[in-house]
mmCIF file of C-alpha atoms and ligand atoms in Angstrom:
data_model
loop_
_atom_site.group_PDB
_atom_site.id
_atom_site.type_symbol
_atom_site.label_atom_id
_atom_site.label_comp_id
_atom_site.label_asym_id
_atom_site.label_seq_id
_atom_site.Cartn_x
_atom_site.Cartn_y
_atom_site.Cartn_z
ATOM 1 C CA MET A 17 -13.055 16.701 12.523
ATOM 2 C CA ILE A 18 -14.767 13.459 11.415
ATOM 3 C CA VAL A 19 -14.449 11.978 7.915
ATOM 4 C CA LEU A 20 -16.039 8.957 6.216
ATOM 5 C CA GLY A 21 -13.574 7.096 3.965
ATOM 6 C CA ILE A 22 -14.351 4.689 1.110
ATOM 7 C CA GLU A 23 -11.889 2.233 -0.502
ATOM 8 C CA THR A 24 -12.703 0.208 -3.649
ATOM 9 C CA THR A 25 -9.537 0.306 -5.779
ATOM 10 C CA CYS A 26 -8.798 -3.437 -5.728
ATOM 11 C CA ASP A 27 -10.492 -6.430 -4.107
ATOM 12 C CA GLU A 28 -11.475 -5.001 -0.725
ATOM 13 C CA THR A 29 -14.761 -3.175 -0.290
ATOM 14 C CA ALA A 30 -14.083 -0.953 2.699
ATOM 15 C CA ALA A 31 -15.494 2.014 4.596
ATOM 16 C CA ALA A 32 -14.418 3.658 7.838
ATOM 17 C CA VAL A 33 -14.992 6.691 10.005
ATOM 18 C CA VAL A 34 -11.967 8.470 11.477
ATOM 19 C CA GLU A 35 -11.698 11.440 13.803
ATOM 20 C CA ARG A 36 -8.809 13.904 13.756
ATOM 21 C CA PHE A 37 -8.116 16.107 16.770
ATOM 22 C CA GLU A 38 -6.682 19.628 16.907
ATOM 23 C CA ASP A 39 -3.282 18.282 18.029
ATOM 24 C CA ASP A 40 -2.994 16.216 14.784
ATOM 25 C CA ARG A 41 -3.765 12.923 16.469
ATOM 26 C CA GLY A 42 -6.298 10.539 15.011
ATOM 27 C CA ARG A 43 -8.758 7.919 16.247
ATOM 28 C CA ILE A 44 -10.511 5.209 14.276
ATOM 29 C CA LEU A 45 -14.228 5.185 15.098
ATOM 30 C CA SER A 46 -15.003 2.274 12.760
ATOM 31 C CA ASN A 47 -13.194 0.293 10.080
ATOM 32 C CA VAL A 48 -15.222 -2.204 8.035
ATOM 33 C CA VAL A 49 -13.493 -4.314 5.377
ATOM 34 C CA LEU A 50 -15.107 -6.938 3.159
ATOM 35 C CA SER A 51 -12.515 -9.010 1.318
ATOM 36 C CA GLN A 52 -13.420 -10.484 -2.063
ATOM 37 C CA VAL A 53 -10.616 -13.076 -1.890
ATOM 38 C CA SER A 54 -12.987 -16.056 -2.191
ATOM 39 C CA GLU A 55 -14.588 -14.604 -5.342
ATOM 40 C CA HIS A 56 -11.228 -14.319 -7.140
ATOM 41 C CA ALA A 57 -9.431 -17.379 -5.715
ATOM 42 C CA ALA A 58 -10.517 -19.721 -8.521
ATOM 43 C CA TYR A 59 -8.814 -17.410 -11.066
ATOM 44 C CA GLY A 60 -5.514 -17.076 -9.189
ATOM 45 C CA GLY A 61 -5.757 -13.276 -9.174
ATOM 46 C CA VAL A 62 -8.183 -10.347 -9.106
ATOM 47 C CA VAL A 63 -10.650 -10.251 -12.029
ATOM 48 C CA PRO A 64 -11.509 -6.545 -12.566
ATOM 49 C CA GLU A 65 -15.120 -7.063 -13.730
ATOM 50 C CA ILE A 66 -15.926 -9.397 -10.838
ATOM 51 C CA ALA A 67 -14.349 -6.910 -8.418
ATOM 52 C CA ALA A 68 -16.361 -3.939 -9.744
ATOM 53 C CA ARG A 69 -19.652 -5.845 -9.528
ATOM 54 C CA ALA A 70 -18.870 -7.085 -6.002
ATOM 55 C CA HIS A 71 -18.148 -3.474 -4.917
ATOM 56 C CA VAL A 72 -21.527 -2.321 -6.306
ATOM 57 C CA GLU A 73 -23.332 -5.083 -4.444
ATOM 58 C CA ALA A 74 -21.598 -4.593 -1.090
ATOM 59 C CA LEU A 75 -20.650 -0.922 -0.733
ATOM 60 C CA ASP A 76 -23.984 0.511 0.544
ATOM 61 C CA ILE A 77 -24.195 -1.934 3.411
ATOM 62 C CA ILE A 78 -20.473 -1.591 4.247
ATOM 63 C CA ILE A 79 -20.872 2.197 4.512
ATOM 64 C CA ALA A 80 -24.041 1.819 6.604
ATOM 65 C CA ASN A 81 -22.166 -0.555 8.936
ATOM 66 C CA ALA A 82 -19.196 1.814 9.235
ATOM 67 C CA MET A 83 -21.494 4.745 10.105
ATOM 68 C CA ALA A 84 -23.481 2.644 12.609
ATOM 69 C CA GLN A 85 -20.378 1.233 14.324
ATOM 70 C CA ALA A 86 -18.956 4.753 14.649
ATOM 71 C CA GLY A 87 -22.245 5.952 16.107
ATOM 72 C CA CYS A 88 -22.321 8.693 13.465
ATOM 73 C CA ARG A 89 -25.082 10.317 11.471
ATOM 74 C CA TYR A 90 -24.350 12.162 8.239
ATOM 75 C CA ASP A 91 -24.941 15.525 9.886
ATOM 76 C CA THR A 92 -22.098 14.821 12.339
ATOM 77 C CA ILE A 93 -19.387 14.155 9.730
ATOM 78 C CA ASP A 94 -17.283 16.910 8.191
ATOM 79 C CA GLY A 95 -16.384 15.333 4.863
ATOM 80 C CA VAL A 96 -16.524 12.298 2.582
ATOM 81 C CA ALA A 97 -13.294 10.834 1.199
ATOM 82 C CA ALA A 98 -12.907 8.145 -1.450
ATOM 83 C CA ALA A 99 -9.926 6.590 -3.162
ATOM 84 C CA ALA A 100 -10.015 8.124 -6.659
ATOM 85 C CA GLY A 101 -7.111 5.962 -7.916
ATOM 86 C CA PRO A 102 -4.753 4.442 -8.791
ATOM 87 C CA GLY A 103 -6.444 1.082 -9.176
ATOM 88 C CA LEU A 104 -8.871 -1.029 -11.161
ATOM 89 C CA ILE A 105 -11.000 1.610 -12.815
ATOM 90 C CA GLY A 106 -14.377 -0.174 -12.463
ATOM 91 C CA GLY A 107 -13.977 -0.380 -8.706
ATOM 92 C CA VAL A 108 -12.613 3.166 -8.392
ATOM 93 C CA ILE A 109 -15.693 4.494 -10.225
ATOM 94 C CA VAL A 110 -18.024 2.675 -7.792
ATOM 95 C CA GLY A 111 -16.364 4.144 -4.668
ATOM 96 C CA LEU A 112 -15.835 7.658 -5.992
ATOM 97 C CA THR A 113 -19.356 7.958 -7.449
ATOM 98 C CA THR A 114 -20.855 6.797 -4.152
ATOM 99 C CA ALA A 115 -18.795 9.385 -2.251
ATOM 100 C CA LYS A 116 -19.887 12.100 -4.691
ATOM 101 C CA ALA A 117 -23.555 11.150 -4.205
ATOM 102 C CA ILE A 118 -23.232 11.349 -0.405
ATOM 103 C CA ALA A 119 -21.311 14.649 -0.621
ATOM 104 C CA LEU A 120 -23.930 16.141 -2.946
ATOM 105 C CA VAL A 121 -27.011 14.991 -1.046
ATOM 106 C CA ARG A 122 -25.600 15.777 2.422
ATOM 107 C CA ASN A 123 -23.823 18.930 1.321
ATOM 108 C CA LYS A 124 -20.401 17.819 2.584
ATOM 109 C CA PRO A 125 -16.934 18.462 1.140
ATOM 110 C CA LEU A 126 -15.559 15.716 -1.112
ATOM 111 C CA ILE A 127 -11.927 14.610 -0.821
ATOM 112 C CA ALA A 128 -10.594 12.535 -3.739
ATOM 113 C CA VAL A 129 -7.728 10.612 -2.163
ATOM 114 C CA ASN A 130 -4.801 8.987 -3.920
ATOM 115 C CA HIS A 131 -4.687 5.387 -2.640
ATOM 116 C CA LEU A 132 -0.872 5.463 -2.366
ATOM 117 C CA GLU A 133 -1.009 8.726 -0.431
ATOM 118 C CA ALA A 134 -3.388 7.041 2.008
ATOM 119 C CA HIS A 135 -0.893 4.195 2.558
ATOM 120 C CA ALA A 136 1.826 6.826 2.962
ATOM 121 C CA LEU A 137 -0.016 8.811 5.655
ATOM 122 C CA THR A 138 -1.251 5.852 7.749
ATOM 123 C CA ALA A 139 1.816 6.049 10.019
ATOM 124 C CA ARG A 140 0.604 9.475 11.155
ATOM 125 C CA LEU A 141 -2.740 7.980 12.184
ATOM 126 C CA THR A 142 -1.196 5.051 14.060
ATOM 127 C CA ASP A 143 2.044 6.579 15.402
ATOM 128 C CA ASN A 144 1.787 10.317 14.801
ATOM 129 C CA THR A 145 5.045 10.011 12.818
ATOM 130 C CA PRO A 146 6.464 13.468 12.010
ATOM 131 C CA PHE A 147 7.596 14.455 8.491
ATOM 132 C CA PRO A 148 9.894 13.765 6.729
ATOM 133 C CA TYR A 149 9.950 9.967 6.743
ATOM 134 C CA CYS A 150 10.915 7.214 4.335
ATOM 135 C CA LEU A 151 8.038 5.036 3.168
ATOM 136 C CA PHE A 152 8.509 1.506 1.886
ATOM 137 C CA LEU A 153 5.259 0.536 0.180
ATOM 138 C CA ALA A 154 5.082 -3.083 -0.958
ATOM 139 C CA SER A 155 1.775 -4.557 -2.070
ATOM 140 C CA GLY A 156 0.325 -6.644 -4.874
ATOM 141 C CA GLY A 157 0.386 -3.696 -7.252
ATOM 142 C CA HIS A 158 3.156 -1.425 -5.955
ATOM 143 C CA THR A 159 6.759 -1.490 -4.781
ATOM 144 C CA GLN A 160 8.006 1.994 -3.997
ATOM 145 C CA THR A 161 10.424 3.823 -1.749
ATOM 146 C CA VAL A 162 9.102 7.333 -1.168
ATOM 147 C CA ALA A 163 10.273 10.422 0.685
ATOM 148 C CA VAL A 164 7.152 11.653 2.498
ATOM 149 C CA ARG A 165 7.895 15.311 3.230
ATOM 150 C CA GLY A 166 4.420 16.612 3.963
ATOM 151 C CA VAL A 167 0.781 16.155 2.982
ATOM 152 C CA GLY A 168 0.812 16.237 -0.823
ATOM 153 C CA ASP A 169 4.609 16.403 -0.916
ATOM 154 C CA TYR A 170 6.029 13.058 -2.026
ATOM 155 C CA VAL A 171 9.213 12.241 -3.894
ATOM 156 C CA ARG A 172 9.555 8.747 -5.305
ATOM 157 C CA LEU A 173 13.096 7.505 -4.715
ATOM 158 C CA GLY A 174 12.758 4.037 -6.182
ATOM 159 C CA THR A 175 10.207 1.770 -7.810
ATOM 160 C CA THR A 176 9.982 -1.581 -9.542
ATOM 161 C CA GLN A 177 10.832 -1.828 -13.207
ATOM 162 C CA ASP A 178 8.564 -4.847 -13.645
ATOM 163 C CA ASP A 179 6.698 -6.941 -11.035
ATOM 164 C CA ALA A 180 5.620 -5.677 -7.610
ATOM 165 C CA ILE A 181 6.875 -7.725 -4.634
ATOM 166 C CA GLY A 182 3.392 -8.983 -3.722
ATOM 167 C CA GLU A 183 2.852 -9.899 -7.360
ATOM 168 C CA ALA A 184 6.108 -11.908 -7.321
ATOM 169 C CA PHE A 185 4.887 -13.770 -4.201
ATOM 170 C CA ASP A 186 1.497 -14.389 -5.870
ATOM 171 C CA LYS A 187 3.069 -15.664 -9.112
ATOM 172 C CA THR A 188 5.445 -17.929 -7.178
ATOM 173 C CA ALA A 189 2.522 -19.394 -5.238
ATOM 174 C CA LYS A 190 0.586 -19.955 -8.461
ATOM 175 C CA LEU A 191 3.568 -21.661 -10.107
ATOM 176 C CA LEU A 192 3.957 -23.988 -7.120
ATOM 177 C CA GLY A 193 0.204 -24.705 -6.969
ATOM 178 C CA LEU A 194 -0.265 -23.112 -3.534
ATOM 179 C CA GLY A 195 -3.309 -20.900 -4.190
ATOM 180 C CA TYR A 196 -4.201 -17.219 -3.871
ATOM 181 C CA PRO A 197 -3.279 -14.763 -2.395
ATOM 182 C CA GLY A 198 0.200 -16.203 -2.493
ATOM 183 C CA GLY A 199 2.176 -14.147 0.033
ATOM 184 C CA PRO A 200 0.984 -15.780 3.260
ATOM 185 C CA LEU A 201 1.091 -19.261 1.655
ATOM 186 C CA VAL A 202 4.685 -18.846 0.433
ATOM 187 C CA GLU A 203 5.672 -17.501 3.862
ATOM 188 C CA LYS A 204 4.103 -20.527 5.565
ATOM 189 C CA GLU A 205 5.928 -22.991 3.297
ATOM 190 C CA ALA A 206 9.203 -21.082 3.705
ATOM 191 C CA VAL A 207 9.197 -21.705 7.462
ATOM 192 C CA ARG A 208 9.920 -25.422 6.948
ATOM 193 C CA GLY A 209 12.163 -24.967 3.895
ATOM 194 C CA ASP A 210 15.902 -24.602 3.289
ATOM 195 C CA PRO A 211 16.680 -21.050 2.053
ATOM 196 C CA THR A 212 20.135 -22.089 0.832
ATOM 197 C CA ARG A 213 19.131 -25.041 -1.375
ATOM 198 C CA PHE A 214 18.540 -23.059 -4.582
ATOM 199 C CA THR A 215 20.812 -20.325 -5.893
ATOM 200 C CA LEU A 216 18.532 -17.521 -7.046
ATOM 201 C CA PRO A 217 19.600 -14.077 -8.307
ATOM 202 C CA ARG A 218 19.415 -10.840 -6.292
ATOM 203 C CA PRO A 219 18.475 -8.454 -9.138
ATOM 204 C CA MET A 220 19.876 -4.884 -9.083
ATOM 205 C CA HIS A 221 22.193 -5.739 -6.174
ATOM 206 C CA GLY A 222 24.682 -2.985 -5.357
ATOM 207 C CA ARG A 223 23.279 -0.409 -7.750
ATOM 208 C CA LYS A 224 23.336 3.180 -6.585
ATOM 209 C CA ASP A 225 19.743 3.920 -7.561
ATOM 210 C CA ALA A 226 16.926 2.514 -5.412
ATOM 211 C CA ASP A 227 14.945 0.671 -8.087
ATOM 212 C CA PHE A 228 13.726 -2.909 -7.943
ATOM 213 C CA SER A 229 13.399 -5.585 -10.613
ATOM 214 C CA LEU A 230 11.820 -8.932 -9.801
ATOM 215 C CA SER A 231 10.856 -10.641 -13.028
ATOM 216 C CA GLY A 232 14.328 -12.249 -13.404
ATOM 217 C CA LEU A 233 14.028 -13.775 -9.935
ATOM 218 C CA LYS A 234 10.597 -15.144 -10.801
ATOM 219 C CA THR A 235 11.936 -16.700 -14.027
ATOM 220 C CA ALA A 236 14.957 -18.195 -12.225
ATOM 221 C CA LEU A 237 12.602 -19.810 -9.726
ATOM 222 C CA ARG A 238 10.454 -21.237 -12.526
ATOM 223 C CA LEU A 239 13.515 -22.740 -14.237
ATOM 224 C CA GLU A 240 14.656 -24.380 -10.971
ATOM 225 C CA ALA A 241 11.158 -25.777 -10.400
ATOM 226 C CA GLU A 242 11.026 -27.174 -13.953
ATOM 227 C CA ARG A 243 14.492 -28.671 -13.600
ATOM 228 C CA ILE A 244 13.583 -30.793 -10.563
ATOM 229 C CA ALA A 245 9.905 -31.524 -11.385
ATOM 230 C CA PRO A 246 7.855 -33.377 -10.235
ATOM 231 C CA LEU A 247 8.035 -31.457 -6.962
ATOM 232 C CA SER A 248 7.872 -33.105 -3.555
ATOM 233 C CA ASP A 249 6.435 -31.224 -0.553
ATOM 234 C CA GLN A 250 10.001 -30.569 0.611
ATOM 235 C CA ASP A 251 10.977 -29.216 -2.836
ATOM 236 C CA VAL A 252 8.080 -26.727 -2.648
ATOM 237 C CA ALA A 253 9.107 -25.629 0.854
ATOM 238 C CA ASP A 254 12.758 -25.232 -0.189
ATOM 239 C CA LEU A 255 11.798 -23.231 -3.300
ATOM 240 C CA CYS A 256 9.599 -20.945 -1.163
ATOM 241 C CA ALA A 257 12.348 -20.476 1.431
ATOM 242 C CA SER A 258 14.988 -19.741 -1.241
ATOM 243 C CA PHE A 259 12.638 -17.300 -2.995
ATOM 244 C CA GLN A 260 11.717 -15.480 0.223
ATOM 245 C CA GLN A 261 15.380 -15.225 1.221
ATOM 246 C CA ALA A 262 16.193 -13.691 -2.164
ATOM 247 C CA ILE A 263 13.368 -11.148 -1.693
ATOM 248 C CA VAL A 264 14.594 -10.312 1.815
ATOM 249 C CA ASP A 265 18.133 -9.713 0.488
ATOM 250 C CA VAL A 266 16.786 -7.580 -2.372
ATOM 251 C CA VAL A 267 14.653 -5.483 0.005
ATOM 252 C CA TYR A 268 17.659 -4.920 2.280
ATOM 253 C CA ASP A 269 19.952 -3.830 -0.542
ATOM 254 C CA ARG A 270 17.440 -1.698 -2.492
ATOM 255 C CA LEU A 271 15.979 0.017 0.544
ATOM 256 C CA ARG A 272 19.428 0.745 1.911
ATOM 257 C CA ALA A 273 20.177 2.523 -1.367
ATOM 258 C CA GLY A 274 16.835 4.382 -1.019
ATOM 259 C CA LEU A 275 17.699 5.526 2.503
ATOM 260 C CA MET A 276 21.118 6.747 1.331
ATOM 261 C CA THR A 277 19.449 8.782 -1.414
ATOM 262 C CA PHE A 278 16.975 10.158 1.132
ATOM 263 C CA ARG A 279 19.837 11.272 3.413
ATOM 264 C CA THR A 280 21.718 12.945 0.583
ATOM 265 C CA ARG A 281 18.695 14.811 -0.752
ATOM 266 C CA PHE A 282 16.572 15.600 2.297
ATOM 267 C CA GLY A 283 18.621 14.901 5.447
ATOM 268 C CA SER A 284 17.813 12.179 7.966
ATOM 269 C CA PRO A 285 14.284 10.727 7.900
ATOM 270 C CA THR A 286 12.415 10.541 11.230
ATOM 271 C CA ALA A 287 11.487 6.910 10.568
ATOM 272 C CA LEU A 288 11.283 4.052 8.126
ATOM 273 C CA VAL A 289 7.595 3.348 7.547
ATOM 274 C CA ALA A 290 6.308 0.055 6.142
ATOM 275 C CA ALA A 291 3.000 -0.210 4.302
ATOM 276 C CA GLY A 292 1.173 -2.591 1.968
ATOM 277 C CA GLY A 293 0.209 -6.241 2.327
ATOM 278 C CA VAL A 294 3.784 -7.514 1.945
ATOM 279 C CA ALA A 295 4.694 -5.757 5.218
ATOM 280 C CA ALA A 296 2.744 -8.569 6.888
ATOM 281 C CA ASN A 297 5.641 -10.933 6.072
ATOM 282 C CA GLN A 298 7.638 -11.626 9.233
ATOM 283 C CA ALA A 299 10.972 -12.188 7.429
ATOM 284 C CA ILE A 300 10.543 -8.864 5.606
ATOM 285 C CA ARG A 301 9.570 -7.081 8.834
ATOM 286 C CA LYS A 302 12.694 -8.490 10.452
ATOM 287 C CA VAL A 303 14.989 -7.162 7.730
ATOM 288 C CA LEU A 304 13.246 -3.760 7.824
ATOM 289 C CA ASN A 305 13.880 -3.642 11.570
ATOM 290 C CA ARG A 306 17.531 -4.529 11.058
ATOM 291 C CA LEU A 307 17.953 -1.879 8.389
ATOM 292 C CA ALA A 308 16.256 0.822 10.453
ATOM 293 C CA PHE A 309 18.466 -0.089 13.419
ATOM 294 C CA GLU A 310 21.633 0.091 11.306
ATOM 295 C CA VAL A 311 20.644 3.483 9.932
ATOM 296 C CA GLY A 312 19.721 4.721 13.424
ATOM 297 C CA ILE A 313 16.010 5.355 12.885
ATOM 298 C CA THR A 314 12.868 3.595 14.110
ATOM 299 C CA LEU A 315 10.695 1.282 12.064
ATOM 300 C CA VAL A 316 7.019 2.166 12.059
ATOM 301 C CA ALA A 317 4.962 -0.784 10.880
ATOM 302 C CA PRO A 318 1.237 -0.165 11.317
ATOM 303 C CA PRO A 319 -0.869 -3.116 12.541
ATOM 304 C CA LEU A 320 -1.610 -5.644 9.830
ATOM 305 C CA GLU A 321 -5.196 -4.588 9.204
ATOM 306 C CA LEU A 322 -3.953 -1.042 8.482
ATOM 307 C CA CYS A 323 -1.062 -2.219 6.260
ATOM 308 C CA THR A 324 -3.444 -3.923 3.841
ATOM 309 C CA ASP A 325 -6.165 -1.997 2.002
ATOM 310 C CA ASN A 326 -8.775 -0.469 4.307
ATOM 311 C CA GLY A 327 -11.158 2.468 4.651
ATOM 312 C CA ALA A 328 -9.485 4.044 7.700
ATOM 313 C CA MET A 329 -6.423 5.051 5.696
ATOM 314 C CA ILE A 330 -8.632 6.789 3.132
ATOM 315 C CA ALA A 331 -10.636 8.547 5.861
ATOM 316 C CA TRP A 332 -7.410 9.652 7.570
ATOM 317 C CA ALA A 333 -5.871 10.980 4.344
ATOM 318 C CA GLY A 334 -9.202 12.774 3.867
ATOM 319 C CA CYS A 335 -8.826 14.342 7.345
ATOM 320 C CA GLU A 336 -5.261 15.450 6.629
ATOM 321 C CA ARG A 337 -6.257 17.058 3.343
ATOM 322 C CA LEU A 338 -9.475 18.599 4.662
ATOM 323 C CA ALA A 339 -7.538 20.167 7.560
ATOM 324 C CA LEU A 340 -5.425 21.969 4.930
ATOM 325 C CA GLY A 341 -8.471 23.000 2.920
ATOM 326 C CA LEU A 342 -7.610 20.583 0.105
ATOM 327 C CA THR A 343 -11.017 19.454 -1.165
ATOM 328 C CA ASP A 344 -12.212 18.416 -4.620
ATOM 329 C CA SER A 345 -15.109 19.367 -6.866
ATOM 330 C CA LEU A 346 -17.822 16.888 -7.793
ATOM 331 C CA ASP A 347 -16.467 16.566 -11.337
ATOM 332 C CA VAL A 348 -13.122 15.111 -10.184
ATOM 333 C CA ALA A 349 -12.258 12.118 -12.382
ATOM 334 C CA PRO A 350 -11.395 8.572 -11.276
ATOM 335 C CA ARG A 351 -7.896 7.548 -12.327
ATOM 336 C CA ALA A 352 -6.525 4.088 -13.118
ATOM 337 C CA ARG A 353 -2.994 5.503 -13.092
ATOM 338 C CA TRP A 354 -1.989 8.225 -10.643
ATOM 339 C CA PRO A 355 1.682 8.319 -9.535
ATOM 340 C CA LEU A 356 2.380 9.908 -6.161
ATOM 341 C CA ASP A 357 4.719 12.542 -7.571
ATOM 342 C CA GLU A 358 1.890 13.926 -9.703
ATOM 343 C CA ILE A 359 0.093 14.973 -6.510
ATOM 344 C CA ALA A 360 3.065 17.081 -5.468
ATOM 345 C CA ALA A 361 3.156 18.751 -8.873
ATOM 346 C CA ALA A 362 -0.582 19.480 -8.812
ATOM 347 C CA GLU A 363 -0.405 20.815 -5.262
ATOM 348 C CA GLY A 364 2.553 23.015 -6.136
ATOM 349 C CA ALA A 365 0.597 24.443 -9.064
ATOM 350 C CA ARG A 366 -2.447 24.985 -6.846
ATOM 351 C CA ARG A 367 -0.364 26.843 -4.246
ATOM 352 C CA ARG A 368 1.347 28.931 -6.904
ATOM 353 C CA THR A 369 -2.050 29.855 -8.373
ATOM 354 C CA ALA A 370 -3.369 30.795 -4.917
ATOM 355 C CA ALA A 371 -0.308 32.982 -4.259
ATOM 356 C CA TYR A 372 -0.732 34.685 -7.653
ATOM 357 C CA LYS A 373 -4.374 35.537 -6.921
HETATM 358 O O1 KG4 B 406 -1.818 -4.020 0.175
HETATM 359 P P1 KG4 B 406 -2.537 -5.253 -0.269
HETATM 360 O O2 KG4 B 406 -3.536 -5.862 0.690
HETATM 361 O O3 KG4 B 406 -3.330 -5.024 -1.590
HETATM 362 C C1 KG4 B 406 -2.820 -4.394 -2.711
HETATM 363 O O4 KG4 B 406 -2.146 -5.100 -3.483
HETATM 364 O O5 KG4 B 406 -3.068 -3.165 -2.847
HETATM 365 O O6 KG4 B 406 -1.418 -6.324 -0.640
HETATM 366 C C2 KG4 B 406 -1.735 -7.608 -1.107
HETATM 367 C C3 KG4 B 406 -0.439 -8.284 -1.493
HETATM 368 C C4 KG4 B 406 -0.653 -9.621 -2.184
HETATM 369 O O7 KG4 B 406 0.199 -9.671 -3.313
HETATM 370 C C5 KG4 B 406 -0.240 -10.628 -1.123
HETATM 371 O O8 KG4 B 406 0.272 -11.836 -1.656
HETATM 372 C C6 KG4 B 406 0.832 -9.864 -0.378
HETATM 373 O O9 KG4 B 406 0.349 -8.540 -0.313
HETATM 374 N N1 KG4 B 406 1.007 -10.409 0.974
HETATM 375 C C7 KG4 B 406 2.154 -10.994 1.406
HETATM 376 C C8 KG4 B 406 1.887 -11.473 2.716
HETATM 377 N N2 KG4 B 406 0.594 -11.141 3.042
HETATM 378 C C9 KG4 B 406 0.075 -10.487 1.958
HETATM 379 N N3 KG4 B 406 3.332 -11.146 0.803
HETATM 380 C C10 KG4 B 406 4.310 -11.799 1.497
HETATM 381 N N4 KG4 B 406 4.114 -12.306 2.743
HETATM 382 C C11 KG4 B 406 2.940 -12.165 3.394
HETATM 383 N N5 KG4 B 406 2.762 -12.664 4.613
HETATM 384 ZN ZN1 ZN B 407 -3.035 -0.760 -1.330
#
């Protein structure tokens, strides 16, 4: 089975072709990603209107490149998948409408993929990870711990009550004048900084639930920076190191609580799976490894280019859904907001309806 996948929910215009074999294994035939980072950098964050326009301008050629690199023609693919949300609605409309047009003209099934579900299923493409596993998704827009029990069967165990982790990194970088996107820049500064110089809070520490809260940490960092301003290069490095250490401690504590909840509710997970741009952070990867080791499971961290937004994850989620006969009609709506648990509810309803018939 071969599926074309399209991703346009944020600031990456991406398309990919992925093949899924009978034994459940997958192979990426092409994976083309055009980042819009330079177009948003001057604003210190993604500007939705600029993103939507950039997707319109680039998507046709990105899809053509993905098809050419895969050596595929439209008559050799089995379906067209696009991220139908959650995300910036202008961009989602561009990707989903394009997928609908291809599906209609080429008479192929359409698969409207939830972007978070695609992150969640990537570990099955890269490592063939069996269900059920515990997903830690940390990106610029999301921070979630999820029990992934099957395709379309997700239970959110914890989420952030305010900022996402990537967002906290980006805001910290902006505050310290480092640029955008902030994560890699803060990580670079942190390497030469002293993580013990500033005492920053570890919000939610020790709570039984698995939720996160990061806005207090961000404010504490701002107050420290204001207190010692003007900042020297060493001050900036020390603030970054102290901030990153606080995040690492928070991830350890909150995810540990998430894994405990997983155990209690669903038994032992087969793996801890990392996804999202923040998983690129070496200090965070290290603490995830430590946690997985302590709990006695393996850490699956897909290669960097598959942790951040890409078309291959959408194509793969499309394959997984298509293999189960889960396709969508051409009037499926794009969604700015689309929590993972709503998929499970919809699927449950669909199955119940099918059984009733
Ligand atoms: O998954 P992603 O590419 O896009 C979405 O947000 O969906 O994640 C981007 C986020 C940004 O907030 C970026 O600052 C963060 O991931 N990020 C990092 C690192 N690399 C990217 N955060 C911390 N350390 C990094 N090395
Ligand atoms: Zn994402």
